[in-house]
CSV table of C-alpha atoms in Angstrom, one decimal:
chain,number,residue,atom,x,y,z
P,1,UNK,CA,33.0,-8.8,-95.4
P,2,UNK,CA,34.2,-5.3,-94.8
P,3,UNK,CA,30.8,-4.4,-93.4
P,4,UNK,CA,30.7,-7.4,-91.2
P,5,UNK,CA,34.2,-6.6,-89.9
P,6,UNK,CA,33.0,-3.1,-89.0
P,7,UNK,CA,29.9,-4.4,-87.3
P,8,UNK,CA,31.9,-7.0,-85.4
P,9,UNK,CA,34.5,-4.5,-84.4
P,10,UNK,CA,31.7,-2.2,-83.2
P,11,UNK,CA,30.0,-5.0,-81.3
P,12,UNK,CA,33.3,-6.0,-79.6
P,13,UNK,CA,34.0,-2.4,-78.6
P,14,UNK,CA,30.5,-2.1,-77.2
P,15,UNK,CA,30.8,-5.2,-75.2
P,16,UNK,CA,34.2,-4.2,-74.0
P,17,UNK,CA,32.8,-0.9,-73.0
P,18,UNK,CA,29.9,-2.5,-71.1
P,19,UNK,CA,32.3,-4.9,-69.3
P,20,UNK,CA,34.5,-2.0,-68.2
P,21,UNK,CA,31.5,0.0,-67.2
P,22,UNK,CA,30.2,-2.9,-65.1
P,23,UNK,CA,33.5,-3.3,-63.4
P,24,UNK,CA,33.8,0.4,-62.6
P,25,UNK,CA,30.2,0.3,-61.3
P,26,UNK,CA,31.1,-2.7,-59.1
P,27,UNK,CA,34.2,-1.0,-57.8
P,28,UNK,CA,32.2,2.2,-57.0
P,29,UNK,CA,29.6,0.1,-55.3
P,30,UNK,CA,32.2,-1.6,-53.2
P,31,UNK,CA,33.8,1.7,-52.3
P,32,UNK,CA,30.5,3.1,-51.1
P,33,UNK,CA,29.0,0.2,-49.2
P,34,UNK,CA,31.4,-2.7,-48.7
P,35,UNK,CA,35.0,-2.2,-47.4
P,36,UNK,CA,37.7,-4.3,-49.1
P,37,UNK,CA,39.0,-5.2,-45.6
P,38,UNK,CA,36.6,-5.7,-42.8
P,39,UNK,CA,37.9,-3.6,-39.8
P,40,UNK,CA,36.1,-4.2,-36.4
P,41,UNK,CA,34.5,-1.1,-35.1
P,42,UNK,CA,35.4,-0.1,-31.4
P,43,UNK,CA,33.4,2.0,-29.1
P,44,UNK,CA,32.7,5.5,-30.3
P,45,UNK,CA,34.8,8.4,-29.1
P,46,UNK,CA,31.9,9.8,-27.2
P,47,UNK,CA,31.4,6.6,-25.2
P,48,UNK,CA,35.1,6.4,-24.3
P,49,UNK,CA,35.0,10.0,-23.1
P,50,UNK,CA,32.0,9.4,-21.0
P,51,UNK,CA,33.7,6.3,-19.4
P,52,UNK,CA,36.8,8.4,-18.6
P,53,UNK,CA,34.6,11.2,-17.0
P,54,UNK,CA,32.7,8.7,-14.9
P,55,UNK,CA,36.0,7.1,-13.7
P,56,UNK,CA,37.5,10.5,-12.8
P,57,UNK,CA,34.3,11.5,-10.9
P,58,UNK,CA,34.1,8.3,-8.8
P,59,UNK,CA,37.9,8.3,-8.2
P,60,UNK,CA,37.7,11.9,-7.0
P,61,UNK,CA,34.7,11.1,-4.8
P,62,UNK,CA,36.5,8.1,-3.2
P,63,UNK,CA,39.6,10.2,-2.5
P,64,UNK,CA,37.5,12.9,-0.9
P,65,UNK,CA,35.6,10.5,1.3
P,66,UNK,CA,39.0,8.9,2.4
P,67,UNK,CA,40.5,12.3,3.3
P,68,UNK,CA,37.4,13.2,5.3
P,69,UNK,CA,37.7,9.9,7.2
P,70,UNK,CA,41.4,10.4,7.9
P,71,UNK,CA,40.9,14.0,9.0
P,72,UNK,CA,38.2,13.0,11.5
P,73,UNK,CA,39.9,9.8,12.6
P,74,UNK,CA,41.3,9.5,16.1
P,75,UNK,CA,44.9,8.4,15.8
P,76,UNK,CA,45.7,5.5,18.1
P,77,UNK,CA,47.6,6.2,21.3
P,78,UNK,CA,50.6,4.2,20.1
P,79,UNK,CA,51.2,6.2,16.9
P,80,UNK,CA,55.0,6.7,16.2
P,81,UNK,CA,56.8,8.6,18.9
P,82,UNK,CA,58.8,11.6,17.5
P,83,UNK,CA,61.8,12.6,19.6
P,84,UNK,CA,63.8,15.8,19.0
P,85,UNK,CA,67.0,15.5,20.9
P,86,UNK,CA,68.8,18.5,22.6
P,87,UNK,CA,71.4,18.9,19.9
P,88,UNK,CA,68.6,19.2,17.3
P,89,UNK,CA,66.8,22.1,19.0
P,90,UNK,CA,70.1,23.8,19.8
P,91,UNK,CA,70.3,23.4,23.6
P,92,UNK,CA,73.3,25.0,25.2
P,93,UNK,CA,75.2,22.9,27.7
P,94,UNK,CA,74.1,19.7,29.4
P,95,UNK,CA,71.6,19.2,32.1
P,96,UNK,CA,73.0,18.6,35.6
P,97,UNK,CA,70.2,16.9,37.4
P,98,UNK,CA,70.1,13.9,39.7
P,99,UNK,CA,70.0,10.4,38.3
P,100,UNK,CA,66.6,8.8,38.0
P,101,UNK,CA,66.0,5.3,39.3
P,102,UNK,CA,63.7,3.9,36.6
P,103,UNK,CA,62.8,0.8,38.6
P,104,UNK,CA,60.6,3.0,40.9
P,105,UNK,CA,59.2,5.5,38.4
P,106,UNK,CA,55.4,5.2,38.5
P,107,UNK,CA,54.2,8.8,38.1
P,108,UNK,CA,53.7,10.9,35.0
P,109,UNK,CA,53.5,14.5,35.9
P,110,UNK,CA,51.9,16.7,33.3
P,111,UNK,CA,52.6,20.5,33.3
P,112,UNK,CA,52.0,23.3,30.9
P,113,UNK,CA,54.7,25.9,30.2
P,114,UNK,CA,52.3,29.0,30.2
P,115,UNK,CA,54.1,30.1,27.1
P,116,UNK,CA,53.2,30.6,23.4
P,117,UNK,CA,52.5,27.4,21.4
P,118,UNK,CA,54.7,26.4,18.5
P,119,UNK,CA,54.8,24.4,15.3
P,120,UNK,CA,57.5,23.5,12.9
P,121,UNK,CA,60.8,25.3,13.0
P,122,UNK,CA,59.6,27.8,15.6
P,123,UNK,CA,59.6,25.1,18.2
P,124,UNK,CA,63.4,25.1,18.3
P,125,UNK,CA,63.4,28.8,18.9
P,126,UNK,CA,60.8,28.4,21.7
P,127,UNK,CA,62.8,25.7,23.3
P,128,UNK,CA,65.9,27.9,23.4
P,129,UNK,CA,63.9,30.8,24.8
P,130,UNK,CA,62.4,28.6,27.5
P,131,UNK,CA,65.9,27.3,28.4
P,132,UNK,CA,67.0,30.9,28.8
P,133,UNK,CA,63.9,31.9,30.9
P,134,UNK,CA,64.1,28.9,33.2
P,135,UNK,CA,67.8,29.6,33.9
P,136,UNK,CA,66.8,33.1,35.0
P,137,UNK,CA,64.3,31.5,37.5
P,138,UNK,CA,66.9,29.5,39.4
P,139,UNK,CA,66.8,26.4,37.3
P,140,UNK,CA,70.0,25.1,35.6
P,141,UNK,CA,68.1,24.1,32.5
P,142,UNK,CA,64.6,23.3,31.2
P,143,UNK,CA,63.4,21.5,34.4
P,144,UNK,CA,61.0,18.9,32.7
P,145,UNK,CA,62.2,15.6,31.3
P,146,UNK,CA,60.4,16.3,28.0
P,147,UNK,CA,58.3,19.0,26.4
P,148,UNK,CA,55.6,18.3,23.8
P,149,UNK,CA,54.7,20.8,21.0
P,150,UNK,CA,51.2,21.2,19.6
P,151,UNK,CA,52.3,19.7,16.2
P,152,UNK,CA,53.0,16.4,17.9
P,153,UNK,CA,56.8,16.3,18.7
P,154,UNK,CA,58.6,15.5,21.9
P,155,UNK,CA,61.6,17.7,22.8
P,156,UNK,CA,64.3,16.4,25.1
P,157,UNK,CA,65.1,18.5,28.2
P,158,UNK,CA,66.4,16.5,31.2
P,159,UNK,CA,65.7,13.4,29.2
P,160,UNK,CA,65.4,9.8,30.3
P,161,UNK,CA,68.4,9.7,32.7
P,162,UNK,CA,67.7,12.5,35.1
P,163,UNK,CA,65.1,13.6,37.6
P,164,UNK,CA,63.2,16.8,36.8
P,165,UNK,CA,64.4,20.0,38.5
P,166,UNK,CA,61.1,20.6,40.4
P,167,UNK,CA,62.7,20.1,43.8
P,168,UNK,CA,59.6,21.1,45.7
P,169,UNK,CA,57.7,18.1,44.4
P,170,UNK,CA,57.8,15.0,46.7
P,171,UNK,CA,57.2,12.9,43.6
P,172,UNK,CA,60.2,14.2,41.8
P,173,UNK,CA,62.4,11.0,42.2
P,174,UNK,CA,59.6,8.6,41.1
P,175,UNK,CA,58.3,10.6,38.1
P,176,UNK,CA,58.7,11.7,34.5
P,177,UNK,CA,57.8,15.4,34.1
P,178,UNK,CA,56.2,16.2,30.8
P,179,UNK,CA,55.4,19.8,29.8
P,180,UNK,CA,53.0,20.7,27.1
P,181,UNK,CA,54.2,23.8,25.3
P,182,UNK,CA,51.5,26.5,25.6
P,183,UNK,CA,49.1,28.0,28.1
P,184,UNK,CA,46.2,25.7,28.7
P,185,UNK,CA,44.2,27.4,31.4
P,186,UNK,CA,41.4,28.2,29.0
P,187,UNK,CA,42.7,26.8,25.7
P,188,UNK,CA,42.5,23.0,25.2
P,189,UNK,CA,45.7,21.3,23.9
P,190,UNK,CA,45.7,20.3,20.3
P,191,UNK,CA,44.8,16.7,19.4
P,192,UNK,CA,48.3,15.8,18.2
P,193,UNK,CA,49.9,17.3,21.3
P,194,UNK,CA,47.8,15.1,23.5
P,195,UNK,CA,48.4,12.1,21.3
P,196,UNK,CA,52.1,12.6,21.3
P,197,UNK,CA,52.0,12.8,25.1
P,198,UNK,CA,50.4,9.4,25.2
P,199,UNK,CA,52.9,8.1,22.7
P,200,UNK,CA,55.7,9.4,25.0
P,201,UNK,CA,54.2,7.5,27.9
P,202,UNK,CA,54.0,4.3,25.8
P,203,UNK,CA,57.6,4.8,24.7
P,204,UNK,CA,58.7,5.2,28.3
P,205,UNK,CA,57.1,1.9,29.2
P,206,UNK,CA,58.6,0.2,26.2
P,207,UNK,CA,62.1,1.4,27.1
P,208,UNK,CA,61.7,0.3,30.7
P,209,UNK,CA,61.7,3.9,32.0
P,210,UNK,CA,58.2,3.8,33.5
P,211,UNK,CA,56.3,1.2,35.5
P,212,UNK,CA,53.3,-0.3,33.7
P,213,UNK,CA,51.2,0.4,36.8
P,214,UNK,CA,51.8,4.2,36.5
P,215,UNK,CA,49.5,7.1,37.4
P,216,UNK,CA,48.9,10.4,35.5
P,217,UNK,CA,48.9,13.6,37.5
P,218,UNK,CA,48.5,17.2,36.3
P,219,UNK,CA,50.6,19.7,38.2
P,220,UNK,CA,49.3,23.2,38.4
P,221,UNK,CA,50.2,26.4,40.2
P,222,UNK,CA,47.1,28.1,41.6
P,223,UNK,CA,49.1,31.2,42.6
P,224,UNK,CA,49.5,31.9,38.9
P,225,UNK,CA,45.7,31.6,38.2
P,226,UNK,CA,42.9,30.2,40.3
P,227,UNK,CA,42.0,27.8,37.4
P,228,UNK,CA,45.6,27.2,36.2
P,229,UNK,CA,45.8,24.5,33.5
P,230,UNK,CA,42.1,23.7,33.8
P,231,UNK,CA,41.5,23.1,30.1
P,232,UNK,CA,44.5,20.7,30.1
P,233,UNK,CA,43.1,18.9,33.2
P,234,UNK,CA,39.7,18.5,31.5
P,235,UNK,CA,41.4,16.9,28.5
P,236,UNK,CA,43.7,14.5,30.5
P,237,UNK,CA,41.4,13.3,33.2
P,238,UNK,CA,39.5,11.0,30.9
P,239,UNK,CA,42.7,9.0,30.1
P,240,UNK,CA,43.3,5.6,31.6
P,241,UNK,CA,45.6,5.8,34.7
P,242,UNK,CA,44.4,9.3,35.6
P,243,UNK,CA,44.8,10.0,39.3
P,244,UNK,CA,44.4,13.6,40.4
P,245,UNK,CA,45.7,17.2,40.4
P,246,UNK,CA,48.9,18.2,42.3
P,247,UNK,CA,49.1,21.7,43.6
P,248,UNK,CA,52.6,23.2,43.2
P,249,UNK,CA,54.0,26.7,43.5
């Protein structure tokens, strides 16, 4: 019996050992090949990075194309009118011109100032300088109704209410006088300057300050230069409502 007991004990221990070994082997096998919890696999990291790079590339390409289109696009003639009033550019005093009867205004007279051009904050300085210069030339103020800068802004001079101070012009009492800041005998006015001039004309019509059947005239002084304002004339004469050049000295 003692011998049998030892054999049985040994047999049981061996079987137990085999069972434990089998379980351990099964667990090892699961750890190596079969996860206990099935987790769905997403796209690999490299695939996600490639997708992001493609998105950035095409996004940047689309933005670049858009900017090129906007840069080369002609802004419509009715783009927002930008008025800088006298107080904003630091005008001294008030204009003393004659009242303008808007019911008969049907001329737009376009001049150039024969001065330096301006952009941004320098335009207020240029306007004050022009005011000082014109007062030294027997004008009481800047004689135009409005001046237009090459960055596309309109500066109030005589404004809507008064006639221009160009007393030698027969058209004075039926016109709005618009001056482009700069010398445009050889240099063509900037695109935004021309567009703002057209926006000013549209605004005048909208406010009832200009007849819809108006004409556009460029005023030049041939005593200053034989081809005075010629580059400006070439730019403006293709506009609708263009009429002709007026000689004035």
